[in-house]
PDB file of C-alpha atoms in Angstrom:
ATOM      1  CA  MET A   5     152.658 102.840 140.253  1.00 41.00           C
ATOM      2  CA  ASN A   6     154.820 104.317 142.879  1.00 44.00           C
ATOM      3  CA  LEU A   7     153.118 106.929 144.908  1.00 45.00           C
ATOM      4  CA  THR A   8     155.123 109.377 147.334  1.00 52.00           C
ATOM      5  CA  ARG A   9     154.056 109.487 151.001  1.00 58.00           C
ATOM      6  CA  ARG A  10     152.047 112.772 150.058  1.00 54.00           C
ATOM      7  CA  GLU A  11     149.872 111.354 147.389  1.00 49.00           C
ATOM      8  CA  LEU A  12     148.966 108.349 149.912  1.00 46.00           C
ATOM      9  CA  MET A  13     148.416 111.049 152.457  1.00 46.00           C
ATOM     10  CA  LYS A  14     145.571 112.577 150.375  1.00 44.00           C
ATOM     11  CA  LEU A  15     144.232 109.504 149.694  1.00 41.00           C
ATOM     12  CA  GLY A  16     143.325 109.080 153.360  1.00 40.00           C
ATOM     13  CA  LEU A  17     146.264 107.477 154.814  1.00 38.00           C
ATOM     14  CA  GLY A  18     146.871 109.065 158.282  1.00 39.00           C
ATOM     15  CA  ALA A  19     143.712 111.618 158.077  1.00 35.00           C
ATOM     16  CA  THR A  20     143.037 111.066 161.349  1.00 35.00           C
ATOM     17  CA  ALA A  21     146.373 111.529 162.802  1.00 35.00           C
ATOM     18  CA  LEU A  22     146.870 114.839 160.861  1.00 34.00           C
ATOM     19  CA  ALA A  23     143.570 115.949 162.109  1.00 34.00           C
ATOM     20  CA  ALA A  24     145.345 115.788 165.660  1.00 34.00           C
ATOM     21  CA  THR A  25     147.550 118.972 164.394  1.00 34.00           C
ATOM     22  CA  PRO A  26     145.399 121.315 162.701  1.00 32.00           C
ATOM     23  CA  ARG A  27     147.898 124.188 162.900  1.00 34.00           C
ATOM     24  CA  LEU A  28     150.328 122.175 160.321  1.00 32.00           C
ATOM     25  CA  PHE A  29     147.190 122.351 157.881  1.00 30.00           C
ATOM     26  CA  SER A  30     147.629 126.189 157.463  1.00 33.00           C
ATOM     27  CA  ALA A  31     151.029 126.085 155.873  1.00 36.00           C
ATOM     28  CA  ALA A  32     149.885 123.394 153.822  1.00 36.00           C
ATOM     29  CA  LYS A  33     146.578 125.434 152.656  1.00 35.00           C
ATOM     30  CA  ALA A  34     144.520 122.715 153.868  1.00 34.00           C
ATOM     31  CA  ALA A  35     141.332 123.270 156.098  1.00 32.00           C
ATOM     32  CA  PRO A  36     141.790 123.073 159.733  1.00 34.00           C
ATOM     33  CA  ALA A  37     139.973 120.238 161.868  1.00 33.00           C
ATOM     34  CA  PRO A  38     138.882 119.719 165.568  1.00 33.00           C
ATOM     35  CA  ALA A  39     141.908 118.873 167.530  1.00 39.00           C
ATOM     36  CA  ALA A  40     141.806 115.320 168.889  1.00 45.00           C
ATOM     37  CA  PRO A  41     143.108 114.569 172.535  1.00 51.00           C
ATOM     38  CA  ASN A  42     146.591 113.447 172.388  1.00 77.00           C
ATOM     39  CA  LEU A  43     147.575 110.182 173.671  1.00 93.00           C
ATOM     40  CA  PRO A  44     150.530 109.608 175.961  1.00 95.00           C
ATOM     41  CA  LEU A  45     154.271 110.089 174.323  1.00 97.00           C
ATOM     42  CA  LEU A  46     156.191 107.009 174.295  1.00 98.00           C
ATOM     43  CA  THR A  47     159.634 107.284 175.750  1.00 98.00           C
ATOM     44  CA  LYS A  48     162.543 104.748 176.038  1.00 98.00           C
ATOM     45  CA  THR A  49     165.476 104.792 178.539  1.00 98.00           C
ATOM     46  CA  ILE A  50     169.028 105.606 177.072  1.00 98.00           C
ATOM     47  CA  PRO A  51     170.910 102.821 179.095  1.00 98.00           C
ATOM     48  CA  SER A  52     173.880 104.693 179.722  1.00 98.00           C
ATOM     49  CA  THR A  53     172.568 107.327 181.851  1.00 98.00           C
ATOM     50  CA  GLY A  54     168.863 106.590 182.307  1.00 98.00           C
ATOM     51  CA  GLU A  55     167.949 109.776 180.424  1.00 98.00           C
ATOM     52  CA  LYS A  56     164.395 109.176 178.885  1.00 98.00           C
ATOM     53  CA  ILE A  57     163.847 109.983 175.014  1.00 98.00           C
ATOM     54  CA  PRO A  58     160.686 109.995 172.918  1.00 98.00           C
ATOM     55  CA  VAL A  59     160.984 106.979 170.590  1.00 98.00           C
ATOM     56  CA  VAL A  60     160.450 108.950 167.113  1.00 98.00           C
ATOM     57  CA  GLY A  61     162.537 112.051 166.044  1.00 98.00           C
ATOM     58  CA  ILE A  62     163.457 112.873 162.415  1.00 98.00           C
ATOM     59  CA  GLY A  63     166.104 112.164 160.027  1.00 97.00           C
ATOM     60  CA  THR A  64     167.265 115.044 157.621  1.00 98.00           C
ATOM     61  CA  ARG A  65     169.545 113.532 154.986  1.00 96.00           C
ATOM     62  CA  THR A  66     167.736 115.915 152.108  1.00 96.00           C
ATOM     63  CA  TYR A  67     167.635 119.090 153.873  1.00 98.00           C
ATOM     64  CA  ALA A  68     169.324 121.383 151.088  1.00 97.00           C
ATOM     65  CA  ASN A  69     167.728 124.429 151.808  1.00 97.00           C
ATOM     66  CA  VAL A  70     166.071 126.469 154.209  1.00 98.00           C
ATOM     67  CA  THR A  71     162.374 126.301 153.340  1.00 98.00           C
ATOM     68  CA  ASP A  72     158.823 127.202 155.009  1.00 98.00           C
ATOM     69  CA  GLU A  73     158.109 123.565 155.105  1.00 98.00           C
ATOM     70  CA  ILE A  74     161.512 122.600 156.812  1.00 98.00           C
ATOM     71  CA  ARG A  75     161.156 125.484 159.368  1.00 98.00           C
ATOM     72  CA  LEU A  76     157.733 124.108 160.278  1.00 98.00           C
ATOM     73  CA  VAL A  77     158.892 120.456 160.549  1.00 98.00           C
ATOM     74  CA  LEU A  78     161.735 121.930 163.417  1.00 98.00           C
ATOM     75  CA  ARG A  79     159.214 124.324 164.907  1.00 98.00           C
ATOM     76  CA  GLU A  80     156.964 121.661 165.610  1.00 98.00           C
ATOM     77  CA  LEU A  81     159.088 118.783 166.294  1.00 98.00           C
ATOM     78  CA  GLY A  82     160.086 120.897 169.258  1.00 95.00           C
ATOM     79  CA  GLU A  83     156.455 121.581 170.244  1.00 97.00           C
ATOM     80  CA  SER A  84     155.407 118.206 169.848  1.00 96.00           C
ATOM     81  CA  GLY A  85     157.553 116.625 172.887  1.00 96.00           C
ATOM     82  CA  CYS A  86     159.521 114.688 170.053  1.00 98.00           C
ATOM     83  CA  THR A  87     163.177 115.585 170.133  1.00 98.00           C
ATOM     84  CA  MET A  88     165.800 113.837 167.873  1.00 98.00           C
ATOM     85  CA  VAL A  89     167.329 115.593 164.667  1.00 98.00           C
ATOM     86  CA  ASP A  90     169.575 113.400 162.962  1.00 98.00           C
ATOM     87  CA  THR A  91     171.949 114.767 160.664  1.00 98.00           C
ATOM     88  CA  ALA A  92     175.743 114.648 159.367  1.00 98.00           C
ATOM     89  CA  ARG A  93     178.300 116.745 157.778  1.00 94.00           C
ATOM     90  CA  GLY A  94     178.113 114.285 155.036  1.00 94.00           C
ATOM     91  CA  TYR A  95     174.532 115.386 154.350  1.00 96.00           C
ATOM     92  CA  GLY A  96     175.269 118.667 152.353  1.00 96.00           C
ATOM     93  CA  GLU A  97     173.751 121.513 154.018  1.00 98.00           C
ATOM     94  CA  SER A  98     171.688 119.766 156.230  1.00 98.00           C
ATOM     95  CA  GLU A  99     173.685 121.127 159.616  1.00 98.00           C
ATOM     96  CA  VAL A 100     173.727 124.429 157.802  1.00 98.00           C
ATOM     97  CA  VAL A 101     169.726 124.210 157.319  1.00 98.00           C
ATOM     98  CA  ILE A 102     169.188 123.001 160.611  1.00 98.00           C
ATOM     99  CA  GLY A 103     171.825 125.538 162.642  1.00 98.00           C
ATOM    100  CA  THR A 104     170.282 128.449 160.898  1.00 98.00           C
ATOM    101  CA  ILE A 105     166.476 127.553 161.668  1.00 98.00           C
ATOM    102  CA  THR A 106     167.115 126.630 165.359  1.00 98.00           C
ATOM    103  CA  GLN A 107     168.922 129.694 165.987  1.00 98.00           C
ATOM    104  CA  ALA A 108     166.169 131.685 164.391  1.00 98.00           C
ATOM    105  CA  LEU A 109     163.528 129.885 166.129  1.00 98.00           C
ATOM    106  CA  GLY A 110     165.385 130.011 169.443  1.00 98.00           C
ATOM    107  CA  ASN A 111     164.279 126.352 170.084  1.00 98.00           C
ATOM    108  CA  ARG A 112     167.740 124.613 170.256  1.00 97.00           C
ATOM    109  CA  ALA A 113     167.070 123.663 173.914  1.00 97.00           C
ATOM    110  CA  LYS A 114     164.216 121.675 172.759  1.00 98.00           C
ATOM    111  CA  LEU A 115     165.944 119.365 170.461  1.00 98.00           C
ATOM    112  CA  PHE A 116     168.289 116.417 170.870  1.00 98.00           C
ATOM    113  CA  LEU A 117     170.798 117.049 168.182  1.00 98.00           C
ATOM    114  CA  ALA A 118     172.748 114.111 166.850  1.00 98.00           C
ATOM    115  CA  THR A 119     175.277 114.522 164.041  1.00 98.00           C
ATOM    116  CA  LYS A 120     178.515 112.465 162.595  1.00 98.00           C
ATOM    117  CA  VAL A 121     181.971 112.254 161.835  1.00 98.00           C
ATOM    118  CA  GLY A 122     183.451 110.895 158.657  1.00 97.00           C
ATOM    119  CA  GLY A 123     186.942 110.970 156.947  1.00 96.00           C
ATOM    120  CA  GLY A 124     187.149 114.858 158.188  1.00 97.00           C
ATOM    121  CA  GLY A 125     188.537 113.787 161.627  1.00 97.00           C
ATOM    122  CA  LYS A 126     188.861 117.033 164.034  1.00 97.00           C
ATOM    123  CA  ALA A 127     188.334 119.490 161.474  1.00 98.00           C
ATOM    124  CA  GLU A 128     184.921 117.824 160.677  1.00 98.00           C
ATOM    125  CA  ILE A 129     183.569 117.434 164.126  1.00 98.00           C
ATOM    126  CA  GLU A 130     184.576 121.242 164.872  1.00 98.00           C
ATOM    127  CA  ALA A 131     182.901 122.351 161.506  1.00 98.00           C
ATOM    128  CA  SER A 132     179.682 120.527 162.883  1.00 98.00           C
ATOM    129  CA  PHE A 133     179.550 123.003 165.833  1.00 98.00           C
ATOM    130  CA  THR A 134     179.845 125.974 163.777  1.00 98.00           C
ATOM    131  CA  ARG A 135     177.198 124.611 160.915  1.00 98.00           C
ATOM    132  CA  LEU A 136     174.605 123.667 163.870  1.00 98.00           C
ATOM    133  CA  ARG A 137     175.448 127.282 165.524  1.00 98.00           C
ATOM    134  CA  THR A 138     175.617 125.285 168.981  1.00 98.00           C
ATOM    135  CA  ASP A 139     178.364 124.872 171.593  1.00 98.00           C
ATOM    136  CA  LYS A 140     176.964 121.424 172.760  1.00 98.00           C
ATOM    137  CA  ILE A 141     176.038 118.456 170.663  1.00 98.00           C
ATOM    138  CA  ASP A 142     173.846 115.756 172.375  1.00 98.00           C
ATOM    139  CA  LEU A 143     174.962 112.795 170.256  1.00 98.00           C
ATOM    140  CA  HIS A 144     178.170 112.368 167.594  1.00 98.00           C
ATOM    141  CA  TYR A 145     178.642 109.075 166.033  1.00 98.00           C
ATOM    142  CA  VAL A 146     181.234 107.699 163.904  1.00 98.00           C
ATOM    143  CA  TRP A 147     179.514 107.873 160.730  1.00 98.00           C
ATOM    144  CA  ASN A 148     179.332 103.878 158.846  1.00 97.00           C
ATOM    145  CA  LEU A 149     182.345 102.992 161.063  1.00 98.00           C
ATOM    146  CA  THR A 150     184.851 105.263 159.451  1.00 97.00           C
ATOM    147  CA  ASN A 151     187.957 105.310 161.147  1.00 97.00           C
ATOM    148  CA  THR A 152     186.341 104.295 164.223  1.00 98.00           C
ATOM    149  CA  ASP A 153     188.920 104.358 166.726  1.00 97.00           C
ATOM    150  CA  ALA A 154     190.394 107.338 165.997  1.00 98.00           C
ATOM    151  CA  ASN A 155     187.196 108.978 165.346  1.00 98.00           C
ATOM    152  CA  LEU A 156     185.865 107.799 168.970  1.00 98.00           C
ATOM    153  CA  GLY A 157     188.935 108.683 170.626  1.00 98.00           C
ATOM    154  CA  LEU A 158     188.142 112.163 169.231  1.00 98.00           C
ATOM    155  CA  LEU A 159     184.977 112.025 170.350  1.00 98.00           C
ATOM    156  CA  ARG A 160     185.385 111.041 173.718  1.00 98.00           C
ATOM    157  CA  GLU A 161     187.610 113.975 174.279  1.00 98.00           C
ATOM    158  CA  TYR A 162     184.778 116.154 173.429  1.00 98.00           C
ATOM    159  CA  LYS A 163     182.761 114.318 175.797  1.00 98.00           C
ATOM    160  CA  ALA A 164     185.088 114.683 178.390  1.00 98.00           C
ATOM    161  CA  ALA A 165     185.134 118.513 177.787  1.00 98.00           C
ATOM    162  CA  GLY A 166     181.391 118.442 177.937  1.00 98.00           C
ATOM    163  CA  LYS A 167     180.910 119.449 174.494  1.00 98.00           C
ATOM    164  CA  ILE A 168     179.232 116.041 173.609  1.00 98.00           C
ATOM    165  CA  LYS A 169     177.036 114.344 175.629  1.00 98.00           C
ATOM    166  CA  TYR A 170     176.768 110.919 174.003  1.00 99.00           C
ATOM    167  CA  VAL A 171     179.055 108.793 171.371  1.00 98.00           C
ATOM    168  CA  GLY A 172     178.402 106.028 169.205  1.00 98.00           C
ATOM    169  CA  VAL A 173     178.488 104.572 165.827  1.00 98.00           C
ATOM    170  CA  THR A 174     176.688 104.050 162.514  1.00 98.00           C
ATOM    171  CA  THR A 175     176.041 101.583 159.778  1.00 96.00           C
ATOM    172  CA  SER A 176     173.267 101.106 157.397  1.00 91.00           C
ATOM    173  CA  SER A 177     174.897  98.206 155.462  1.00 92.00           C
ATOM    174  CA  ASP A 178     174.747  94.478 156.550  1.00 93.00           C
ATOM    175  CA  ASN A 179     178.034  94.107 155.046  1.00 96.00           C
ATOM    176  CA  GLN A 180     179.150  95.756 158.209  1.00 97.00           C
ATOM    177  CA  TYR A 181     177.381  94.069 160.784  1.00 97.00           C
ATOM    178  CA  ALA A 182     180.207  91.504 161.976  1.00 97.00           C
ATOM    179  CA  GLN A 183     182.228  94.568 162.254  1.00 98.00           C
ATOM    180  CA  LEU A 184     179.664  96.356 163.986  1.00 98.00           C
ATOM    181  CA  GLU A 185     179.168  93.449 166.485  1.00 98.00           C
ATOM    182  CA  GLN A 186     182.666  93.485 167.301  1.00 98.00           C
ATOM    183  CA  ILE A 187     182.952  97.181 168.106  1.00 98.00           C
ATOM    184  CA  MET A 188     179.780  96.736 170.454  1.00 98.00           C
ATOM    185  CA  ARG A 189     181.437  93.898 172.181  1.00 98.00           C
ATOM    186  CA  SER A 190     184.962  96.103 172.741  1.00 97.00           C
ATOM    187  CA  GLN A 191     183.997  99.746 172.794  1.00 97.00           C
ATOM    188  CA  ALA A 192     182.121 101.764 175.547  1.00 97.00           C
ATOM    189  CA  LEU A 193     179.344 103.232 173.269  1.00 98.00           C
ATOM    190  CA  ASP A 194     176.138 105.056 174.304  1.00 98.00           C
ATOM    191  CA  PHE A 195     174.338 104.491 170.780  1.00 98.00           C
ATOM    192  CA  VAL A 196     174.416 102.754 167.872  1.00 98.00           C
ATOM    193  CA  GLN A 197     172.606 103.650 164.884  1.00 98.00           C
ATOM    194  CA  LEU A 198     171.431 100.768 162.375  1.00 98.00           C
ATOM    195  CA  ASP A 199     168.961  99.966 159.437  1.00 97.00           C
ATOM    196  CA  TYR A 200     165.931  98.409 160.808  1.00 97.00           C
ATOM    197  CA  ALA A 201     162.216  97.936 159.557  1.00 97.00           C
ATOM    198  CA  ILE A 202     159.495  95.184 159.290  1.00 97.00           C
ATOM    199  CA  ASN A 203     160.896  94.310 156.115  1.00 96.00           C
ATOM    200  CA  ASN A 204     164.501  94.406 156.940  1.00 95.00           C
ATOM    201  CA  ARG A 205     165.132  92.351 160.406  1.00 96.00           C
ATOM    202  CA  ASN A 206     168.422  91.161 159.754  1.00 95.00           C
ATOM    203  CA  VAL A 207     169.917  92.965 163.175  1.00 97.00           C
ATOM    204  CA  GLU A 208     167.236  91.096 165.402  1.00 97.00           C
ATOM    205  CA  GLU A 209     169.000  87.895 165.869  1.00 96.00           C
ATOM    206  CA  ARG A 210     172.577  89.184 167.101  1.00 97.00           C
ATOM    207  CA  LEU A 211     172.473  93.125 167.153  1.00 98.00           C
ATOM    208  CA  LEU A 212     169.523  94.042 169.069  1.00 98.00           C
ATOM    209  CA  PRO A 213     170.092  91.281 172.080  1.00 98.00           C
ATOM    210  CA  LEU A 214     173.877  92.387 172.264  1.00 98.00           C
ATOM    211  CA  ALA A 215     172.492  96.163 172.495  1.00 98.00           C
ATOM    212  CA  ILE A 216     170.652  95.344 175.523  1.00 98.00           C
ATOM    213  CA  GLU A 217     173.557  93.026 176.927  1.00 98.00           C
ATOM    214  CA  ARG A 218     175.707  95.976 176.374  1.00 98.00           C
ATOM    215  CA  LYS A 219     173.655  98.479 177.617  1.00 98.00           C
ATOM    216  CA  ILE A 220     173.704 100.738 174.403  1.00 98.00           C
ATOM    217  CA  ALA A 221     170.839 102.586 172.915  1.00 99.00           C
ATOM    218  CA  ILE A 222     169.765 101.985 169.269  1.00 98.00           C
ATOM    219  CA  VAL A 223     168.455 104.500 167.141  1.00 98.00           C
ATOM    220  CA  THR A 224     166.651 102.942 163.788  1.00 98.00           C
ATOM    221  CA  ASN A 225     167.363 104.494 160.193  1.00 96.00           C
ATOM    222  CA  LEU A 226     165.508 103.307 157.231  1.00 95.00           C
ATOM    223  CA  PRO A 227     161.969 102.436 159.465  1.00 96.00           C
ATOM    224  CA  PHE A 228     160.058 102.690 156.449  1.00 96.00           C
ATOM    225  CA  GLY A 229     162.240 100.249 154.475  1.00 93.00           C
ATOM    226  CA  ARG A 230     164.766  99.937 151.982  1.00 79.00           C
ATOM    227  CA  THR A 231     162.038  99.582 149.470  1.00 65.00           C
ATOM    228  CA  ASN A 232     159.142 102.162 149.873  1.00 86.00           C
ATOM    229  CA  LEU A 233     156.867 100.263 152.687  1.00 95.00           C
ATOM    230  CA  LEU A 234     154.245 103.114 152.021  1.00 93.00           C
ATOM    231  CA  THR A 235     154.150 102.280 148.227  1.00 93.00           C
ATOM    232  CA  ALA A 236     153.847  98.423 149.078  1.00 94.00           C
ATOM    233  CA  VAL A 237     150.713  99.205 151.373  1.00 96.00           C
ATOM    234  CA  ALA A 238     149.243 101.679 148.968  1.00 93.00           C
ATOM    235  CA  GLY A 239     145.252 101.103 148.428  1.00 94.00           C
ATOM    236  CA  LYS A 240     145.463  98.335 151.034  1.00 96.00           C
ATOM    237  CA  PRO A 241     143.376  98.323 154.005  1.00 96.00           C
ATOM    238  CA  LEU A 242     144.787  98.771 157.672  1.00 98.00           C
ATOM    239  CA  PRO A 243     143.904  95.825 159.823  1.00 98.00           C
ATOM    240  CA  ASP A 244     140.469  96.111 161.897  1.00 97.00           C
ATOM    241  CA  TRP A 245     142.688  95.364 165.077  1.00 98.00           C
ATOM    242  CA  ALA A 246     145.287  98.319 164.353  1.00 98.00           C
ATOM    243  CA  GLY A 247     143.387 100.339 166.899  1.00 97.00           C
ATOM    244  CA  GLU A 248     144.362  97.852 169.515  1.00 98.00           C
ATOM    245  CA  ILE A 249     147.914  99.771 169.489  1.00 98.00           C
ATOM    246  CA  ASP A 250     146.465 103.120 168.804  1.00 98.00           C
ATOM    247  CA  VAL A 251     147.389 103.027 164.993  1.00 98.00           C
ATOM    248  CA  LYS A 252     145.407 105.052 162.637  1.00 97.00           C
ATOM    249  CA  SER A 253     147.732 105.087 159.447  1.00 97.00           C
ATOM    250  CA  TRP A 254     150.175 102.877 158.034  1.00 98.00           C
ATOM    251  CA  PRO A 255     153.228 105.337 158.881  1.00 97.00           C
ATOM    252  CA  GLN A 256     152.231 104.840 162.448  1.00 98.00           C
ATOM    253  CA  PHE A 257     152.042 101.055 161.964  1.00 98.00           C
ATOM    254  CA  PHE A 258     155.716 100.781 160.759  1.00 98.00           C
ATOM    255  CA  LEU A 259     156.470 103.005 163.388  1.00 98.00           C
ATOM    256  CA  LYS A 260     155.023 101.559 166.371  1.00 98.00           C
ATOM    257  CA  TYR A 261     156.648  98.234 165.027  1.00 98.00           C
ATOM    258  CA  ASN A 262     159.921  99.596 164.755  1.00 98.00           C
ATOM    259  CA  VAL A 263     160.247 100.854 167.958  1.00 98.00           C
ATOM    260  CA  SER A 264     158.642  98.315 170.121  1.00 98.00           C
ATOM    261  CA  PRO A 265     161.697  95.792 170.346  1.00 98.00           C
ATOM    262  CA  PRO A 266     162.924  96.312 173.751  1.00 98.00           C
ATOM    263  CA  ALA A 267     166.532  97.182 172.460  1.00 98.00           C
ATOM    264  CA  VAL A 268     165.127  99.889 170.201  1.00 98.00           C
ATOM    265  CA  THR A 269     165.467 103.433 171.505  1.00 98.00           C
ATOM    266  CA  VAL A 270     164.473 106.016 168.892  1.00 98.00           C
ATOM    267  CA  ALA A 271     163.357 105.834 165.137  1.00 98.00           C
ATOM    268  CA  ILE A 272     164.370 108.367 162.615  1.00 98.00           C
ATOM    269  CA  PRO A 273     162.129 108.267 159.770  1.00 97.00           C
ATOM    270  CA  GLY A 274     163.438 111.078 157.030  1.00 96.00           C
ATOM    271  CA  THR A 275     160.857 114.129 157.570  1.00 97.00           C
ATOM    272  CA  THR A 276     160.427 117.057 155.100  1.00 97.00           C
ATOM    273  CA  ARG A 277     156.973 117.875 155.506  1.00 97.00           C
ATOM    274  CA  PRO A 278     154.900 119.066 158.771  1.00 98.00           C
ATOM    275  CA  GLU A 279     151.968 116.614 157.684  1.00 97.00           C
ATOM    276  CA  HIS A 280     154.457 113.739 157.550  1.00 97.00           C
ATOM    277  CA  LEU A 281     155.641 114.922 161.080  1.00 98.00           C
ATOM    278  CA  ALA A 282     152.191 115.108 162.532  1.00 97.00           C
ATOM    279  CA  ASP A 283     151.358 111.498 161.366  1.00 97.00           C
ATOM    280  CA  ASN A 284     154.838 110.082 162.709  1.00 97.00           C
ATOM    281  CA  VAL A 285     154.361 112.039 166.324  1.00 97.00           C
ATOM    282  CA  GLN A 286     150.765 110.162 166.552  1.00 97.00           C
ATOM    283  CA  GLY A 287     153.055 107.032 165.932  1.00 96.00           C
ATOM    284  CA  ALA A 288     155.011 107.896 168.989  1.00 97.00           C
ATOM    285  CA  ARG A 289     151.763 107.940 171.200  1.00 97.00           C
ATOM    286  CA  GLY A 290     149.430 105.628 172.788  1.00 97.00           C
ATOM    287  CA  ARG A 291     149.960 101.630 173.090  1.00 97.00           C
ATOM    288  CA  MET A 292     153.193 100.002 172.165  1.00 97.00           C
ATOM    289  CA  PRO A 293     153.001  96.245 170.358  1.00 98.00           C
ATOM    290  CA  ASP A 294     153.773  93.298 172.513  1.00 98.00           C
ATOM    291  CA  ALA A 295     155.756  90.625 171.263  1.00 97.00           C
ATOM    292  CA  ALA A 296     152.431  88.690 170.213  1.00 98.00           C
ATOM    293  CA  MET A 297     151.193  91.931 168.298  1.00 98.00           C
ATOM    294  CA  ARG A 298     154.631  92.072 166.491  1.00 98.00           C
ATOM    295  CA  ARG A 299     154.060  88.826 165.115  1.00 98.00           C
ATOM    296  CA  ARG A 300     150.485  89.664 164.232  1.00 98.00           C
ATOM    297  CA  MET A 301     151.706  92.823 162.240  1.00 98.00           C
ATOM    298  CA  GLU A 302     154.345  90.755 160.749  1.00 98.00           C
ATOM    299  CA  GLN A 303     152.133  87.996 159.267  1.00 98.00           C
ATOM    300  CA  TYR A 304     149.450  90.861 158.140  1.00 98.00           C
ATOM    301  CA  PHE A 305     151.935  92.842 156.228  1.00 97.00           C
ATOM    302  CA  ALA A 306     153.339  89.594 154.831  1.00 96.00           C
ATOM    303  CA  SER A 307     149.649  88.570 153.493  1.00 95.00           C
ATOM    304  CA  LEU A 308     149.253  91.653 151.384  1.00 93.00           C
TER     305      LEU A 308
END
């Protein structure tokens, strides 16, 4: 049986983390719980500038409509200290939804907006500014290495004009890794976004070390895996030693693993529900796994 994350949360996974942000429960009609003290927020450094950024953000591929839950997610993200909101013109109405809500909330300054350009070139870039209702985009990628040279040239023009702060490229396909490696070696990039999870570690051998060498920030998509990691652990206990890295739920376990390599800067789990955001934000707090703990986490997951 496949369980959704919401069903897993109802079974008790992440309950402690959710209790840490009781005001989110009012929207979900759940009883508030006493607030727990927040652990320190984990940040990483963007190598090209030295700017610090929290290690967990949100993905917004399924933001098709303005809803109360998405409004809460974008409001509470800004209040949490976490900042990255990842979208794309290719995600249907996601940019419009984000632009509409952040303008109404007045919290654009609290967020780090990242979007992408594909085959639409300059018109697509201009449309993103309009749809996001902003005159500055924090990070603009070339989506899935589409027309990389031409699109990077355009993005750098906007960067020089002060309208885009960082530029980069994305992929979520192993078939593009060789091309991505060549681009990382030959182009000046601030960010690369790629797929990475505890059960999907193909980038570890070459691309993550190259990012450190080339001083490129890494954003990880699909941190809960291509196959549903949360379904895979449904009903399975967290290890007794999870508290050593301040982990109290499986989503926190997978996120802490995901952002702990030195090369990884931010993970962007898809997030549409405030209770999921509350749990994920706790995964951006407290102690980070070291190399020995990462191996322990891999071995425990493999044993399930």
